[in-house]
Tab-separated table of C-alpha atoms in Angstrom:
chain	number	residue	atom	x	y	z
A	20	GLN	CA	-123.750	142.353	-194.196
A	21	VAL	CA	-121.382	143.705	-191.567
A	22	GLN	CA	-118.904	141.519	-189.738
A	23	LEU	CA	-117.793	142.511	-186.242
A	24	VAL	CA	-114.730	141.199	-184.434
A	25	GLU	CA	-114.108	142.038	-180.781
A	26	SER	CA	-110.785	141.895	-178.970
A	27	GLY	CA	-109.202	142.991	-175.711
A	28	GLY	CA	-110.994	140.884	-173.125
A	29	GLY	CA	-109.178	139.131	-170.312
A	30	LEU	CA	-108.688	138.732	-166.572
A	31	VAL	CA	-108.135	141.861	-164.500
A	32	PRO	CA	-108.181	142.526	-160.721
A	33	PRO	CA	-110.813	144.807	-159.173
A	34	GLY	CA	-109.912	148.427	-159.790
A	35	GLY	CA	-108.021	147.580	-162.969
A	36	SER	CA	-108.580	148.684	-166.556
A	37	LEU	CA	-109.138	147.073	-169.942
A	38	GLN	CA	-109.796	148.372	-173.425
A	39	LEU	CA	-112.056	146.455	-175.778
A	40	SER	CA	-111.992	147.021	-179.524
A	41	CYS	CA	-114.492	146.152	-182.236
A	42	VAL	CA	-113.549	146.213	-185.897
A	43	ALA	CA	-116.334	146.381	-188.470
A	44	SER	CA	-115.800	145.021	-191.967
A	45	GLY	CA	-117.950	144.243	-194.965
A	46	ARG	CA	-120.619	146.804	-195.750
A	47	ALA	CA	-119.768	148.843	-192.644
A	48	GLY	CA	-119.489	152.297	-194.193
A	49	ASN	CA	-118.680	155.070	-191.732
A	50	SER	CA	-122.120	155.965	-190.450
A	51	GLY	CA	-124.697	154.256	-188.293
A	52	THR	CA	-124.596	153.334	-184.623
A	53	MET	CA	-122.377	150.905	-182.733
A	54	ALA	CA	-122.695	149.727	-179.165
A	55	TRP	CA	-121.448	147.350	-176.509
A	56	PHE	CA	-123.684	144.985	-174.630
A	57	ARG	CA	-122.780	142.397	-172.010
A	58	GLN	CA	-124.217	139.192	-170.687
A	59	SER	CA	-123.347	137.203	-167.598
A	60	PRO	CA	-124.632	133.694	-166.806
A	61	GLY	CA	-128.330	133.580	-166.024
A	62	LYS	CA	-128.905	137.212	-166.959
A	63	GLU	CA	-130.333	139.054	-169.931
A	64	ARG	CA	-127.999	140.749	-172.356
A	65	GLU	CA	-127.748	144.363	-171.215
A	66	PHE	CA	-126.662	147.626	-172.749
A	67	VAL	CA	-123.302	149.068	-171.716
A	68	ALA	CA	-122.453	151.971	-174.033
A	69	GLY	CA	-123.159	153.135	-177.567
A	70	ILE	CA	-121.995	155.735	-180.041
A	71	ARG	CA	-123.404	157.292	-183.182
A	72	ARG	CA	-120.571	157.150	-185.665
A	73	SER	CA	-121.433	160.278	-187.655
A	74	ASP	CA	-121.154	162.779	-184.799
A	75	GLY	CA	-119.860	160.797	-181.815
A	76	ALA	CA	-123.008	161.175	-179.706
A	77	THR	CA	-122.937	158.654	-176.856
A	78	ASN	CA	-125.135	156.932	-174.328
A	79	TYR	CA	-124.061	154.964	-171.251
A	80	ALA	CA	-125.751	152.596	-168.842
A	81	GLY	CA	-125.980	154.028	-165.363
A	82	ALA	CA	-123.843	151.247	-163.902
A	83	VAL	CA	-120.819	152.214	-166.018
A	84	ARG	CA	-121.195	155.974	-166.456
A	85	GLY	CA	-118.084	157.740	-165.236
A	86	ARG	CA	-115.974	154.551	-165.403
A	87	PHE	CA	-116.288	153.481	-169.058
A	88	GLY	CA	-115.660	155.523	-172.189
A	89	ILE	CA	-116.691	154.661	-175.761
A	90	SER	CA	-114.947	156.172	-178.763
A	91	ARG	CA	-114.740	155.590	-182.490
A	92	ASP	CA	-112.008	155.675	-185.108
A	93	ARG	CA	-113.905	156.285	-188.325
A	94	SER	CA	-110.857	155.776	-190.527
A	95	LYS	CA	-110.418	152.264	-189.156
A	96	ASN	CA	-114.102	151.339	-188.721
A	97	THR	CA	-113.277	150.633	-185.096
A	98	VAL	CA	-115.035	151.335	-181.828
A	99	HIS	CA	-113.223	151.161	-178.492
A	100	LEU	CA	-114.546	150.681	-174.984
A	101	GLN	CA	-112.170	151.903	-172.297
A	102	MET	CA	-113.123	150.321	-168.980
A	103	ASN	CA	-111.645	151.764	-165.783
A	104	ASN	CA	-112.125	150.989	-162.091
A	105	LEU	CA	-113.515	147.587	-162.973
A	106	LYS	CA	-115.695	145.759	-160.475
A	107	SER	CA	-116.614	142.093	-160.067
A	108	ASP	CA	-120.116	142.962	-161.332
A	109	ASP	CA	-118.557	143.910	-164.670
A	110	THR	CA	-117.643	140.274	-165.282
A	111	ALA	CA	-119.453	139.166	-168.441
A	112	VAL	CA	-119.125	138.361	-172.116
A	113	TYR	CA	-119.031	141.674	-173.952
A	114	TYR	CA	-120.638	141.896	-177.394
A	115	CYS	CA	-120.216	144.518	-180.075
A	116	ALA	CA	-123.320	145.455	-182.090
A	117	ALA	CA	-123.850	147.618	-185.151
A	118	THR	CA	-126.573	149.049	-187.340
A	119	SER	CA	-126.589	151.319	-190.366
A	120	ARG	CA	-129.290	153.421	-188.670
A	121	ASN	CA	-128.333	156.688	-186.954
A	122	TRP	CA	-130.371	156.224	-183.788
A	123	ILE	CA	-131.343	159.138	-181.612
A	124	VAL	CA	-129.403	159.031	-178.358
A	125	SER	CA	-132.320	157.739	-176.296
A	126	ALA	CA	-132.757	154.773	-178.663
A	127	ILE	CA	-129.125	153.664	-178.582
A	128	PRO	CA	-129.622	151.229	-175.656
A	129	ASP	CA	-132.340	149.197	-177.433
A	130	LYS	CA	-130.698	145.906	-178.440
A	131	GLY	CA	-133.507	145.298	-180.921
A	132	GLY	CA	-132.167	148.174	-182.974
A	133	TYR	CA	-128.988	146.339	-184.019
A	134	ASP	CA	-128.721	143.829	-186.840
A	135	SER	CA	-125.074	142.801	-186.650
A	136	TRP	CA	-123.408	141.223	-183.639
A	137	GLY	CA	-119.920	140.011	-182.836
A	138	GLN	CA	-119.046	136.699	-181.195
A	139	GLY	CA	-118.201	138.292	-177.856
A	140	THR	CA	-115.120	138.621	-175.687
A	141	GLN	CA	-114.878	137.497	-172.059
A	142	VAL	CA	-114.064	140.019	-169.343
A	143	THR	CA	-113.388	138.610	-165.880
A	144	VAL	CA	-112.785	140.874	-162.900
A	145	SER	CA	-111.330	138.900	-160.042
A	146	SER	CA	-108.470	138.956	-157.585
């Protein structure tokens, strides 16, 4: 079983930046796929960004492409989500997800493909 712990959430004004981090422990290994999803009140949990840990291949949701960047530190079993030019629509609880499977890029956004989830970290974009 893999344990995931997110950090880095908080309150930021529109146009600001935040970096989220997710540390994987337990039987994490250094392969597989990790991703960020988010959920705001009354909405479904939606895909934000994902990365295949073996080769760094990435996939982004259209709403964040060009503003967010996902990266991995394989030595530390950590995935980061750099969020720039934040908007009020980005307000949500952000969840880290992981699987031991090396998904093809087009499959990365499927939340059904992940079997480990973190507890979430709140991101609020407001002036």
